[in-house]
XYZ file of C-alpha atoms in Angstrom:
247
model
C -29.619 -23.384 -37.912
C -29.437 -19.639 -39.175
C -32.612 -17.744 -39.257
C -33.243 -17.569 -43.017
C -33.012 -21.009 -44.173
C -34.952 -21.907 -41.238
C -37.571 -19.772 -42.463
C -37.101 -20.877 -45.835
C -37.568 -24.540 -44.681
C -40.783 -23.527 -42.674
C -42.154 -21.723 -45.913
C -41.794 -24.762 -47.875
C -43.341 -27.230 -45.678
C -46.432 -24.943 -45.548
C -46.570 -23.993 -49.128
C -46.801 -28.039 -50.044
C -49.151 -28.635 -46.920
C -52.078 -26.260 -48.253
C -53.668 -28.038 -51.115
C -55.296 -24.814 -52.560
C -51.813 -23.634 -52.993
C -50.318 -26.707 -54.564
C -53.525 -27.551 -56.960
C -53.308 -23.791 -58.144
C -49.459 -24.163 -59.094
C -50.391 -27.582 -60.715
C -53.122 -26.202 -62.736
C -50.589 -22.801 -63.692
C -47.608 -25.482 -64.564
C -49.989 -27.549 -66.784
C -51.866 -25.021 -68.694
C -49.464 -24.025 -71.317
C -48.772 -27.680 -73.071
C -52.377 -28.742 -73.464
C -52.994 -25.083 -74.942
C -50.351 -25.380 -77.463
C -51.827 -28.802 -78.591
C -55.140 -27.513 -78.791
C -54.117 -24.514 -80.934
C -52.219 -26.658 -83.249
C -54.888 -29.302 -83.377
C -57.762 -26.673 -84.429
C -55.396 -24.776 -86.701
C -56.396 -21.582 -85.198
C -52.793 -20.265 -85.157
C -53.180 -16.503 -87.011
C -51.236 -16.477 -90.463
C -48.664 -13.770 -88.778
C -48.306 -15.213 -85.374
C -45.339 -17.255 -84.624
C -45.079 -20.664 -83.439
C -43.691 -19.605 -79.907
C -46.551 -17.115 -79.718
C -49.297 -19.524 -80.691
C -47.861 -22.486 -78.281
C -48.005 -20.121 -75.389
C -51.568 -18.760 -75.993
C -52.571 -20.191 -72.350
C -49.665 -18.622 -70.636
C -51.370 -15.416 -70.011
C -54.137 -17.466 -67.880
C -51.367 -19.324 -66.276
C -49.441 -16.043 -65.639
C -52.744 -15.130 -63.596
C -52.671 -18.271 -61.741
C -49.123 -17.521 -60.700
C -50.297 -14.080 -59.209
C -53.002 -16.039 -57.412
C -50.329 -18.468 -55.753
C -48.488 -15.320 -54.597
C -51.407 -14.169 -52.782
C -52.210 -17.708 -51.132
C -49.085 -18.030 -49.800
C -49.432 -15.343 -47.584
C -53.368 -14.624 -47.275
C -54.174 -18.443 -46.016
C -51.894 -17.690 -42.921
C -53.888 -14.541 -42.263
C -57.212 -16.319 -42.959
C -56.239 -19.216 -40.506
C -54.673 -17.316 -37.952
C -51.734 -19.072 -38.373
C -49.443 -16.097 -39.224
C -49.043 -15.500 -35.460
C -47.268 -18.897 -35.134
C -45.146 -17.953 -38.266
C -44.133 -14.664 -36.505
C -43.620 -16.573 -33.291
C -41.172 -18.959 -34.694
C -39.334 -16.095 -36.917
C -39.629 -13.064 -35.025
C -38.193 -11.151 -37.748
C -40.845 -10.324 -40.056
C -38.844 -9.198 -42.855
C -37.224 -12.590 -42.779
C -40.521 -14.213 -43.249
C -41.500 -12.193 -46.302
C -38.040 -12.625 -47.745
C -38.297 -16.638 -47.378
C -41.745 -16.643 -48.754
C -40.358 -14.137 -51.731
C -37.627 -16.596 -52.357
C -39.380 -19.817 -52.303
C -41.942 -18.309 -54.707
C -39.726 -16.827 -57.064
C -37.550 -19.839 -57.528
C -40.225 -22.576 -57.541
C -42.427 -20.486 -60.007
C -39.470 -19.938 -62.530
C -38.422 -23.718 -62.113
C -41.969 -24.636 -63.114
C -42.635 -22.083 -65.499
C -39.405 -22.466 -67.633
C -39.913 -26.350 -68.478
C -43.467 -25.737 -69.022
C -42.873 -23.078 -71.750
C -40.449 -24.894 -73.269
C -42.482 -27.879 -73.255
C -45.497 -26.319 -74.802
C -43.175 -24.531 -77.524
C -41.784 -28.182 -78.475
C -45.175 -29.635 -78.693
C -46.512 -26.373 -80.792
C -43.482 -26.808 -83.139
C -43.760 -30.405 -83.667
C -47.567 -30.298 -84.647
C -47.501 -26.975 -86.721
C -46.327 -27.258 -90.276
C -43.487 -25.070 -91.519
C -45.320 -22.228 -92.733
C -45.360 -20.255 -89.496
C -42.347 -18.237 -88.244
C -40.753 -20.060 -85.445
C -40.027 -16.786 -83.277
C -37.102 -16.630 -80.911
C -37.381 -18.974 -78.022
C -33.915 -18.136 -76.606
C -33.639 -16.160 -74.480
C -37.071 -15.398 -74.692
C -38.243 -18.535 -72.571
C -36.015 -17.555 -69.764
C -37.916 -13.999 -69.788
C -41.325 -15.844 -69.794
C -40.159 -17.714 -66.668
C -38.960 -14.588 -65.013
C -42.513 -12.862 -65.442
C -44.053 -15.886 -63.839
C -41.932 -15.318 -60.989
C -42.178 -11.588 -60.904
C -46.065 -12.157 -61.150
C -46.093 -14.548 -58.053
C -43.991 -12.038 -56.310
C -46.689 -9.179 -56.999
C -49.345 -11.509 -55.610
C -47.369 -12.085 -52.677
C -46.958 -8.305 -51.937
C -50.757 -7.230 -52.519
C -51.761 -10.252 -50.236
C -49.355 -8.981 -47.615
C -51.084 -5.473 -48.015
C -54.869 -6.585 -48.312
C -54.287 -9.715 -46.228
C -57.646 -10.828 -47.386
C -57.700 -13.656 -50.045
C -60.563 -12.622 -52.233
C -59.558 -8.957 -51.980
C -55.966 -9.472 -53.110
C -56.862 -11.980 -55.699
C -59.010 -9.499 -57.412
C -56.756 -6.628 -56.760
C -53.973 -8.721 -58.446
C -55.943 -10.177 -61.141
C -57.415 -6.524 -62.020
C -53.694 -5.276 -62.013
C -52.897 -7.869 -64.766
C -55.744 -7.302 -67.148
C -57.044 -3.480 -66.565
C -54.032 -1.739 -67.969
C -54.683 -3.293 -71.616
C -58.406 -3.019 -71.308
C -58.506 0.674 -69.852
C -55.687 1.677 -72.229
C -57.934 3.274 -75.013
C -59.284 5.664 -72.473
C -55.963 7.495 -72.132
C -55.687 8.655 -75.656
C -51.976 8.780 -76.900
C -50.750 7.578 -73.501
C -52.595 4.126 -74.468
C -49.669 2.380 -75.329
C -47.887 3.498 -72.025
C -50.844 2.631 -69.654
C -51.053 -0.863 -71.410
C -47.404 -1.602 -71.151
C -47.525 -1.518 -67.375
C -48.850 -4.908 -67.163
C -47.264 -8.192 -66.494
C -49.213 -9.639 -69.348
C -47.690 -6.891 -71.650
C -44.364 -8.083 -70.951
C -45.369 -11.824 -71.301
C -46.602 -11.128 -74.799
C -43.870 -9.257 -75.876
C -41.666 -12.012 -74.948
C -43.333 -14.793 -76.476
C -43.507 -12.575 -79.572
C -47.403 -13.019 -80.003
C -49.064 -10.725 -82.999
C -51.223 -9.172 -80.623
C -48.153 -7.517 -79.030
C -48.521 -4.562 -81.096
C -47.078 -0.981 -79.616
C -50.766 0.186 -79.942
C -51.898 -2.887 -77.708
C -48.996 -3.442 -75.254
C -46.867 -0.220 -75.258
C -43.812 0.641 -77.216
C -41.109 -0.744 -74.918
C -39.177 -3.603 -76.073
C -39.515 -7.111 -74.019
C -36.794 -6.923 -71.619
C -37.464 -3.283 -70.594
C -40.915 -4.226 -70.085
C -39.649 -7.155 -67.876
C -37.250 -4.623 -65.961
C -40.438 -2.091 -65.556
C -42.706 -4.772 -63.812
C -39.892 -5.936 -61.965
C -39.021 -2.617 -60.679
C -42.594 -1.812 -59.426
C -42.835 -5.394 -58.110
C -39.924 -4.423 -55.888
C -41.461 -1.425 -54.907
C -44.663 -3.076 -53.489
C -42.444 -5.561 -51.867
C -40.818 -3.004 -49.690
C -44.183 -1.212 -49.009
C -45.506 -4.641 -47.788
C -42.264 -5.084 -45.696
C -42.766 -1.932 -44.070
C -46.503 -2.961 -43.442
C -45.668 -6.186 -42.040
C -43.361 -4.305 -39.493
C -45.835 -1.691 -38.508
C -49.166 -3.918 -38.506
C -50.456 -6.253 -35.613
C -50.401 -9.937 -36.970
């Protein structure tokens, strides 16, 4: 068997064997639909919001869980010491990280897309016609892609820090702090706030909260490209660290 397919098979076995990772992933995928039902049932959608944006209200906490899944994919092995066994089975460490990244990106996208689409359908069915629908296509594919990117960012941070609690704290802070600290940067607020994956997500779901002052003036797809770019750099840094540090 070739190295990468074998590494990918190993990663899938490890992923579905760790209950914390499986349950975190399951909760991530399950959150948006009941969130849409809750928003519709309580009639809490703002008049200037869209059905798409309101239905995906809980996509932001779900996105944080996607990043946590990325951290757990690697930090658990460091915590248990099984990372040495992984490297013994697949000596090329870059291949191990590539297999983890491929598994995460594919799995998170495959789960997030139907979850987001289901939330939109539930919200659309329960809300009246007084709200703008929003444009679900191709936005829902972008939403699923943001989940993949957040997971990969978590993987990179987990590989660099190696400690689960520290890595989870760092990656969640990376998702939340840009919008929280943006006002401290004056005229640069919109650019600082726009660097977060949550900003790209809010722009894609077309929520009324996604104003230029709050989440930056870049459009949704440029924002997705921006976060993909720096996540790629983080993965490259993680690959370099993996090659030079002891297991």
